[in-house]
XYZ file of C-alpha atoms in Angstrom:
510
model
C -17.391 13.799 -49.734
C -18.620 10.114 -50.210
C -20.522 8.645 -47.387
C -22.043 5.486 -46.986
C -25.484 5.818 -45.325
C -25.970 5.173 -41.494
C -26.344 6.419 -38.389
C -26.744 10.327 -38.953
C -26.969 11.941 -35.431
C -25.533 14.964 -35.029
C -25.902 15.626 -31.354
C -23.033 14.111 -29.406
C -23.987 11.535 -26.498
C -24.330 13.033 -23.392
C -20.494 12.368 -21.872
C -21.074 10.510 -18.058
C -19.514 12.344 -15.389
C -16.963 10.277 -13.752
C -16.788 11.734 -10.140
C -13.800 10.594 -8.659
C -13.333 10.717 -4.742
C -9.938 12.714 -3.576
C -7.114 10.291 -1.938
C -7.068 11.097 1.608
C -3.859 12.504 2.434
C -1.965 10.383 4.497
C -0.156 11.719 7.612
C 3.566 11.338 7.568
C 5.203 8.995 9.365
C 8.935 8.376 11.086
C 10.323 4.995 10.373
C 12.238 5.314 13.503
C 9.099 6.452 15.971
C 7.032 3.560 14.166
C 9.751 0.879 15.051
C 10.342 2.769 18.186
C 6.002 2.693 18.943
C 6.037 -1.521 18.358
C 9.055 -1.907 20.442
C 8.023 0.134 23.398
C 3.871 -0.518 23.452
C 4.478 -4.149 24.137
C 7.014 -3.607 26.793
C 4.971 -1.033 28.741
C 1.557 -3.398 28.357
C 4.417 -6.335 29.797
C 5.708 -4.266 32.466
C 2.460 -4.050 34.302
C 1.716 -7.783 33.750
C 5.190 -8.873 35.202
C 4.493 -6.789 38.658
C 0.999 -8.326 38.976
C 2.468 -11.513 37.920
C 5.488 -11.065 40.259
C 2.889 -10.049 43.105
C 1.400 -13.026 42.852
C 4.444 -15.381 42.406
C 6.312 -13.533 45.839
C 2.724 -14.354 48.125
C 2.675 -17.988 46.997
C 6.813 -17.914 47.836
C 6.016 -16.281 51.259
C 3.205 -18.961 52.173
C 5.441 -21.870 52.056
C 7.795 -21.232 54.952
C 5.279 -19.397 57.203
C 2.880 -22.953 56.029
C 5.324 -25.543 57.150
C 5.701 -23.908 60.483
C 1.812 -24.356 61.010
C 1.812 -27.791 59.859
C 4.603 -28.104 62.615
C 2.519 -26.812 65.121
C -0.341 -28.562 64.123
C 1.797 -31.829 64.304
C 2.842 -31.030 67.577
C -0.455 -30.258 68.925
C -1.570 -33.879 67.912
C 0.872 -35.619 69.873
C -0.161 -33.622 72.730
C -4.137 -34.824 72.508
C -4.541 -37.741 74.130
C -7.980 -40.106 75.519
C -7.802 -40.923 78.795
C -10.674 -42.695 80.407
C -13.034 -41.924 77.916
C -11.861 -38.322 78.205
C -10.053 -36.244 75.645
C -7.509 -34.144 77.344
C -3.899 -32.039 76.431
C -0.788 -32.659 77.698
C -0.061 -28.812 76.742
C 1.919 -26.758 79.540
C 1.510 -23.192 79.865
C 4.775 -22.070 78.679
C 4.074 -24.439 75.325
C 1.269 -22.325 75.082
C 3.091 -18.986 75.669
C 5.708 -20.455 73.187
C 2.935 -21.640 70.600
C 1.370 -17.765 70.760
C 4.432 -16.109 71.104
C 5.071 -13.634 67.861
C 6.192 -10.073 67.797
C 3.981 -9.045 64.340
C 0.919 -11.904 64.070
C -1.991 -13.390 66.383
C -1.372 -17.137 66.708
C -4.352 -19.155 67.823
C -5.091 -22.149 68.031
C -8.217 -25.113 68.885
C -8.789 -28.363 69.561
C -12.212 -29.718 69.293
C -13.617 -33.470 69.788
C -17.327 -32.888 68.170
C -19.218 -29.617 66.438
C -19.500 -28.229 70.023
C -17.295 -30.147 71.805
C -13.823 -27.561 72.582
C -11.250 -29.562 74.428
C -8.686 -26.797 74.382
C -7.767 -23.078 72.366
C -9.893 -20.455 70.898
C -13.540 -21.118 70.981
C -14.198 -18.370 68.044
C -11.836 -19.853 65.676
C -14.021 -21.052 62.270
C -14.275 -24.806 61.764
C -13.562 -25.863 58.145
C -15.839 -27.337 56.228
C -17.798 -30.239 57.273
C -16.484 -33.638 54.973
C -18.417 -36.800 54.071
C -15.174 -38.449 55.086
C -12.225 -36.076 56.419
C -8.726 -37.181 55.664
C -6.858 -38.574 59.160
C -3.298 -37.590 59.572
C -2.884 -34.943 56.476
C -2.345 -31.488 57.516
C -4.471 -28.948 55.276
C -4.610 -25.441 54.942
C -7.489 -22.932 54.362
C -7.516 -19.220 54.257
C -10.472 -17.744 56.739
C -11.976 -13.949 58.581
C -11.450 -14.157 62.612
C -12.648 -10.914 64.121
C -12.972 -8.857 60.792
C -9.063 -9.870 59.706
C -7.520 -12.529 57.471
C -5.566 -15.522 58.747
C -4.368 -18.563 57.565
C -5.691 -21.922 59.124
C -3.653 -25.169 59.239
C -5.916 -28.145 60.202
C -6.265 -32.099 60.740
C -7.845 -34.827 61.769
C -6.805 -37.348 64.436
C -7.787 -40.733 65.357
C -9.030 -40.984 69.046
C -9.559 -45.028 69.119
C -7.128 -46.465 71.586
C -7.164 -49.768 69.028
C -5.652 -47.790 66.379
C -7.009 -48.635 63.117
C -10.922 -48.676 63.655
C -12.328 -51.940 62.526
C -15.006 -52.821 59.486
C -17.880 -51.352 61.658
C -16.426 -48.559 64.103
C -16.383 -44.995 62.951
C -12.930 -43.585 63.956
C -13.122 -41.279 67.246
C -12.011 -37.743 65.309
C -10.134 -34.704 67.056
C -10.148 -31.533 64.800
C -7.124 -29.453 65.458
C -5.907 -26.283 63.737
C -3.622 -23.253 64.309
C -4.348 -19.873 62.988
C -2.068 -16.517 62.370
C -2.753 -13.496 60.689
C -0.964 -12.946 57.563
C 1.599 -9.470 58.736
C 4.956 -11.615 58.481
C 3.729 -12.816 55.005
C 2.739 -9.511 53.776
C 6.065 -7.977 54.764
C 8.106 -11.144 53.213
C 6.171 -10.933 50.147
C 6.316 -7.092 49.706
C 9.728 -7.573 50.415
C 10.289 -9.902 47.130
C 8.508 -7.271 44.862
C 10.347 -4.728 46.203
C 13.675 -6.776 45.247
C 12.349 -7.588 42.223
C 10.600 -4.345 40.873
C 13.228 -1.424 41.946
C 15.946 -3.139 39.983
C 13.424 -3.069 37.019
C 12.986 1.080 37.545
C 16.909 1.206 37.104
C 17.307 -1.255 34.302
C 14.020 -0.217 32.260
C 15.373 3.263 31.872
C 18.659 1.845 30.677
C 16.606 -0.364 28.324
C 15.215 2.228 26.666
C 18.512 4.020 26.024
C 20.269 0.729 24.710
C 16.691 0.940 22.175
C 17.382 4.372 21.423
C 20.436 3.724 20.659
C 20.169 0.342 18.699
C 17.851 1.935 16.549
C 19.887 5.103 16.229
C 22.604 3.160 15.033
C 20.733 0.469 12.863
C 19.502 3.736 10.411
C 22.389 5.082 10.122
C 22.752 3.428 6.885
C 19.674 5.385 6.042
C 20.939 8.702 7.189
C 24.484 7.572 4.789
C 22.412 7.277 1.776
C 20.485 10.198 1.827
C 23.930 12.134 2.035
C 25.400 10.178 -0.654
C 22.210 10.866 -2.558
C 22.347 14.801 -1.647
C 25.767 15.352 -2.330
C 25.126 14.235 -6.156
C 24.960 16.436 -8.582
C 21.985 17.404 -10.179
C 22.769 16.091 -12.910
C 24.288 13.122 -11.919
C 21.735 10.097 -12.888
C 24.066 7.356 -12.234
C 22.918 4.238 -10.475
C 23.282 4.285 -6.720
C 25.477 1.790 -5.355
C 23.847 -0.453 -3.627
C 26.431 -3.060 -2.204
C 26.753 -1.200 1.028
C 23.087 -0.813 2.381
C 21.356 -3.339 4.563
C 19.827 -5.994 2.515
C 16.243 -4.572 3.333
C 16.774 -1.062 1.553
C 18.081 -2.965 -1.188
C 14.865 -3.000 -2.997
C 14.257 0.412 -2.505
C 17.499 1.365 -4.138
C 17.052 -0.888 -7.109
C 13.771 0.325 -7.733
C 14.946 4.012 -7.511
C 17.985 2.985 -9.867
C 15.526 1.978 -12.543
C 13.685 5.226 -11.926
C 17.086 7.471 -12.484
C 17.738 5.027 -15.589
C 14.379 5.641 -17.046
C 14.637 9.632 -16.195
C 18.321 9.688 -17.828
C 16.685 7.997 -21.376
C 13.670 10.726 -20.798
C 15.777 13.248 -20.381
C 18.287 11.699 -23.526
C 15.071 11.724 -25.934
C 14.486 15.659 -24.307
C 17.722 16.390 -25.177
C 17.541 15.041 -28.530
C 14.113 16.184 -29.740
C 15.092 19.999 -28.746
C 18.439 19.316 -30.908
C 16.588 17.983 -33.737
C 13.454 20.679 -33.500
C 16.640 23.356 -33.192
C 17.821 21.929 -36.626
C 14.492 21.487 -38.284
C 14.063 25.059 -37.247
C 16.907 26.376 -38.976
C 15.745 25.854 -42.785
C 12.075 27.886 -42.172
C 13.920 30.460 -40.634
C 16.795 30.899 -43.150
C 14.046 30.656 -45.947
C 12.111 33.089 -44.012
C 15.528 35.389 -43.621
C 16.519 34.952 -47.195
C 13.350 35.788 -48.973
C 12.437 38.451 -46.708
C 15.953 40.394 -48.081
C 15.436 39.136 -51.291
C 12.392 41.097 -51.733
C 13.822 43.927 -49.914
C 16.419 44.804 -52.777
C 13.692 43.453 -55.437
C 12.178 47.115 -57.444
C 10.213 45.183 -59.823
C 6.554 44.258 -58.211
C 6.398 41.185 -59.755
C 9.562 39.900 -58.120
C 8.799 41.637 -54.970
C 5.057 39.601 -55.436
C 7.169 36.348 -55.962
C 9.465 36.884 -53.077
C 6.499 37.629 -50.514
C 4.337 34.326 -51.709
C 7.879 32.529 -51.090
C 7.935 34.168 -47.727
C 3.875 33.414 -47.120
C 4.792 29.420 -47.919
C 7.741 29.393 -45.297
C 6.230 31.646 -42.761
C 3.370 28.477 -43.273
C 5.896 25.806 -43.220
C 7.293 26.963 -39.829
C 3.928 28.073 -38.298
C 3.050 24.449 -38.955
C 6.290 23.259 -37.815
C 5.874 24.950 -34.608
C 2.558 24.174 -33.845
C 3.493 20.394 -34.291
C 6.620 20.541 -31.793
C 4.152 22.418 -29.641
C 1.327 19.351 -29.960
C 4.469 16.470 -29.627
C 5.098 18.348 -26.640
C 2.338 18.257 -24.606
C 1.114 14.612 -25.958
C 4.272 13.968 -24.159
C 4.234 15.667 -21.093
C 0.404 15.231 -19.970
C -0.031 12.528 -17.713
C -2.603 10.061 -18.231
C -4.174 11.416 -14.837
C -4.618 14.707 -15.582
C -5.955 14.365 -19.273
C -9.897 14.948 -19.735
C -11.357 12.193 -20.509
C -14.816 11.416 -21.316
C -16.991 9.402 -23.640
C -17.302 9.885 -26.942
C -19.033 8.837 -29.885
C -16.068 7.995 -32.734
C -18.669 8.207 -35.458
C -19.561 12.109 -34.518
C -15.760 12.833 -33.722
C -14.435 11.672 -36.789
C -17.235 13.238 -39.428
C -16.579 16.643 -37.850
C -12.892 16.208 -38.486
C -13.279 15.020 -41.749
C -15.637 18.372 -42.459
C -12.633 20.235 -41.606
C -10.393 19.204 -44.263
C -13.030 19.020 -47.334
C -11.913 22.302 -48.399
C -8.217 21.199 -48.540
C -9.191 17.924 -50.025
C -10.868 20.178 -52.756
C -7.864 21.967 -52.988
C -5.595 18.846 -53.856
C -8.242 17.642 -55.856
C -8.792 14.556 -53.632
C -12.102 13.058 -53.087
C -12.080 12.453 -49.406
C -14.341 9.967 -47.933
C -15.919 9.297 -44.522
C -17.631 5.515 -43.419
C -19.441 5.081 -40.184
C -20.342 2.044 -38.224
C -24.258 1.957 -38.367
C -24.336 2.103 -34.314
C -22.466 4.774 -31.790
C -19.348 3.696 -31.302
C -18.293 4.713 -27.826
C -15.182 4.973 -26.382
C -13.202 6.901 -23.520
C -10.254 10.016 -24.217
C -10.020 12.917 -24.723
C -11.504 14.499 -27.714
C -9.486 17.085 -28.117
C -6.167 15.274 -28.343
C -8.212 12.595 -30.489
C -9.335 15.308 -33.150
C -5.502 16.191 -33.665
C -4.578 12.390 -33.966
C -7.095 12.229 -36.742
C -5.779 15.410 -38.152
C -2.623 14.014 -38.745
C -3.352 11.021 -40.108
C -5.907 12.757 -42.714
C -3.383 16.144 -43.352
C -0.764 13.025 -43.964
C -2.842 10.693 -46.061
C -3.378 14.096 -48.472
C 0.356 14.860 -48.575
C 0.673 11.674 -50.016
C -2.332 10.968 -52.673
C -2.159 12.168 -55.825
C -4.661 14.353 -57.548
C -7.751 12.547 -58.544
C -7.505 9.519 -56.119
C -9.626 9.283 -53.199
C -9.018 8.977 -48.674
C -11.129 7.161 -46.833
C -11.885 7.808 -43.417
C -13.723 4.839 -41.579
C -15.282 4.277 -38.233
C -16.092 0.572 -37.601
C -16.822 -2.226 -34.826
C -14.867 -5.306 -33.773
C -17.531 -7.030 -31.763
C -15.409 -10.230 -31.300
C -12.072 -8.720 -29.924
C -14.778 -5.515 -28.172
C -12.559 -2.884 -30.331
C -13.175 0.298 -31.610
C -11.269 0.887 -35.027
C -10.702 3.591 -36.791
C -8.809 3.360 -40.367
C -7.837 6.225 -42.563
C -7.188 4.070 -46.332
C -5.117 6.494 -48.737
C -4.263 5.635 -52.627
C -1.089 6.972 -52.380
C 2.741 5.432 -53.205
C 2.085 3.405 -49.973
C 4.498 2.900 -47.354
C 7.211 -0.396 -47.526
C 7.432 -2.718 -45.176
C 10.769 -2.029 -44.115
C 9.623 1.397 -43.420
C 6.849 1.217 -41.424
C 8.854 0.934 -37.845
C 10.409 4.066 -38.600
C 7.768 6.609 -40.083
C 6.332 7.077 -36.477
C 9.833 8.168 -35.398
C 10.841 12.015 -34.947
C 11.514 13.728 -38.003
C 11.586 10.919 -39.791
C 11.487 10.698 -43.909
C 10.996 7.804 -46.226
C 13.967 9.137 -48.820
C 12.561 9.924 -52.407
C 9.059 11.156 -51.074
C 9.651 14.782 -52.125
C 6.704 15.708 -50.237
C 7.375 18.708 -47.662
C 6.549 17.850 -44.363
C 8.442 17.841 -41.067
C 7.705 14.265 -40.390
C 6.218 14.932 -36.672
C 2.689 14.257 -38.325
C 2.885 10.386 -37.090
C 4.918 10.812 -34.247
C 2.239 12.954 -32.558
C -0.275 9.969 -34.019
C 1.689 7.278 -32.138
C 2.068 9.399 -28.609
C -1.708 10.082 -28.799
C -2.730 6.957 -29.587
C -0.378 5.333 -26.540
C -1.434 7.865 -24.523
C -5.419 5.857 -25.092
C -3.648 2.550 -24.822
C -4.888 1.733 -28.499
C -2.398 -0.083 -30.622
C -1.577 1.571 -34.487
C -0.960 -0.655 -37.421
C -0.271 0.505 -40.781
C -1.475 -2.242 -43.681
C -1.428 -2.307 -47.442
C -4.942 -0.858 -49.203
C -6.950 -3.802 -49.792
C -8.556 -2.421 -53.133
C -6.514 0.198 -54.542
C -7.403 2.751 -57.820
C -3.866 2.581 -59.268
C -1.681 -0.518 -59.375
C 1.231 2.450 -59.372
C -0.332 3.917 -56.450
C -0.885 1.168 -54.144
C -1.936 2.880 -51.037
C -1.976 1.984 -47.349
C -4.321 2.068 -44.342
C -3.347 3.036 -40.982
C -5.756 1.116 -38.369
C -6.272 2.220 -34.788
C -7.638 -0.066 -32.414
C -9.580 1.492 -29.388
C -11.314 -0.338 -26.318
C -15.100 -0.136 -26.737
C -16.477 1.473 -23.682
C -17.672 -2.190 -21.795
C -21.255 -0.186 -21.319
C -21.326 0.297 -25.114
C -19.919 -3.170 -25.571
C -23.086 -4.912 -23.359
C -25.693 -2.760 -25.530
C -24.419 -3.553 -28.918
C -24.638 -7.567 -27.379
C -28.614 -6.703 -26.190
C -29.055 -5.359 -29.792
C -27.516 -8.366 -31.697
């Protein structure tokens, strides 16, 4: 084996252990208690709001009426005040006053004061509003107040004494304070009376709300409950595209994207069914060999025959061993998931000399001088080395089908440093591969005519799943230098992305 010096380091780099955290399981949810939670929260945070709202709205509704009929009496109780000889007096009868008190559910009082202390007629006790830099004259106004420990409601205003009428430039008008209080029973009973007309309706028509909800929502998923049994009464092997003209326009997505995951399960499934017809065929010629020779030798007396016979059998026995094994490695290059493949880092250099050990004594065998190159820096990349080694396999056990005795296969691990790849190249002096050819060789059981090499052409099939499986992209070129211009060789070239840690190290060491 020819190898160019470099880096000669045995001991694999230390893979980095790439703990990933476990996706929290997610609880699952009903679309229709999720619509049926945003619909209801909202209205049951409202509800309260409109009664307080509603409340308030009813007391300021029950204030008006019961106000104007203080301002009335307050009115009245002005034109009654009069100055007569310097003295402030009321024309006010007794039964005016029994009809000004009279009320079968509130206290009515009332006052009529000249000055601070000055009571002309009424309740002494009743609280005098707020003292004014100038008090309006003639406006009735309205103040809530505590007699005796309970609430009323106080009507007030100011009158003009002055005989003159309007007081001139430098008189201060001759004021009269006069109010009339009540206690607030008639307006608490009005205004409960408005919530209570206002919120027992709601108590009959909220539960009917909710059942018009329940049922709205009922009966916009329906289309839902539809397509899951049009989608259960398939058959299982039905994989034709759901119709999706009569669901709602919002689960129309949803059923295109699940009609381009039936049409991409039908082609899996058509490649399935294809591959185990074409392994079933391939099959057939090892195992009629295997059949034929193996009777052959049984009516065979002479032990040279008989010899013949069994080395026949040994070399189809091989052949479908071989055979096997690759359906067995297409198969679960295939079928692993990205996800659940090991991966770790790896050194290409180190992974591709021990593969190329492997097959020096078959190289011998073929009398083909078999090669190995390595970049003169680790070459580090992530996958999984044990799908990598049979990738390489291939490609070398493929390379040696081809070559004839006494030419040589090169093995090469290299750096792009300007597109950050890893590439590795196995360079063959064989009858090379046409141009034509070259988008068909990685197809299943696939033969370039006129080869007359024995294979089962699954070799590069397995080297193209592998190699997608580590998103690096395969190219097969002609031999740049080849021994034999009647041998002029190819190169397959597979381009891996440098591990960016590896990548930033080579840039500190340039």
């Amino acid at each position: 084996m020819s190898q160019q010096p470099g880096r000669d380091d045995s001991d694999a780099a230390a893979p980095d252990s790439l703990a990933g955290k476990q996706p929290e399981e997610k609880t699952q949810r009903s679309l229709f208690g999720e619509i049926l939670d945003w619909m209801l929260a909202p209205l049951l945070l409202l509800w309260p709001m409109s009664i307080a709202i509603t409340y308030l709205v009813a007391k300021s509704i029950a204030n008006q009426p019961f106000d104007r009929a203080l301002e009335d009496n307050v009115l009245v109780l002005s034109q009654q005040v009069k100055e007569i000889d310097g003295k402030v007096v009321t024309q006010l009868s007794n039964p005016a006053r029994d009809i000004l008190r009279a009320d079968d559910l509130d206290n009515i009082y009332f006052q009529i004061k000249v000055s601070k202390d000055q009571l002309i007629d009424g309740d002494r006790d009743l609280p005098a509003p707020i003292e004014e830099d100038k008090p309006t004259i003639g406006t009735v106004q309205f103040r809530n107040a505590v007699l005796r420990g309970i609430d009323i409601r106080i009507a007030y205003s100011y009158i003009d004494l002055n005989k003159t009428g309007k007081p001139g430039p430098n008189t201060d008008p001759h004021l009269a304070l006069v109010q009339v209080a009540e206690t607030l029973e008639k307006r608490a009973l009005l205004a409960n009376e408005i919530i209570k007309g206002v919120i027992l309706p709601q108590f009959i028509i909220l539960p009917i709300a909710l059942a018009l909800v329940w049922f709205a929502l009922s009966r916009g998923l329906s289309p839902l409950a539809e397509l899951q049994q049009r989608i259960r009464a398939r058959r299982p092997d039905d994989l034709s595209p759901i119709d999706s003209r009569h669901v709602p326009e919002e689960i129309t997505p949803l059923v295109k994207s699940l009609n381009e995951m039936l049409e991409r399960l039908a082609q899996t499934i058509a490649i399935q069914k294809r591959f185990i017809a074409d392994a079933a065929h391939q099959m057939k010629t090892p195992l009629a060999g295997l059949r034929m020779q193996s009777e052959l030798a049984l009516r065979q007396t002479d032990q040279q025959e008989i010899h013949q016979s069994l080395t026949q059998l040994a070399t189809s026995s091989e052949a479908a061993t071989r055979l096997v094994n690759q359906l067995l490695t297409l198969a679960r290059a295939e079928n692993l998931a990205p996800a659940n493949q090991p991966r770790e880092q790896i050194d290409l250099n180190i992974l591709a000399r021990n593969v190329v050990q492997d097959w020096i004594q078959a190289s011998f065998a073929k009398k083909i001088d078999l090669g190995f190159e390595q970049d003169k820096n680790s070459v580090l990349i992530f996958g999984s080395p044990l799908m990598l080694r049979e990738m390489l396999s291939n490609l070398i056990d493929n390379a040696l089908r081809y070559t004839p005795q006494d030419h040589s296969v090169t093995v090469r691990v290299r750096t792009d440093h300007e597109q950050a790849l890893a590439v590795l190249e196995v360079e063959d002096n064989g009858r090379g591969i046409p141009v034509e050819e070259r988008g068909h060789v990685f197809e299943r059981f696939y033969r370039i005519l006129g080869s007359n090499v024995q294979g089962s052409g699954l070799g590069l099939a397995i080297v193209r799943e592998i190699a997608s499986q580590h998103e690096a992209r395969i190219e097969i070129l002609d031999n740049p230098q080849p021994q034999d211009p009647a041998y002029p060789g190819c190169v397959f070239r597979i381009s891996f992305q440098l591990n960016p840690y590896d990548e930033l190290a080579m840039e500190g060491l340039s």
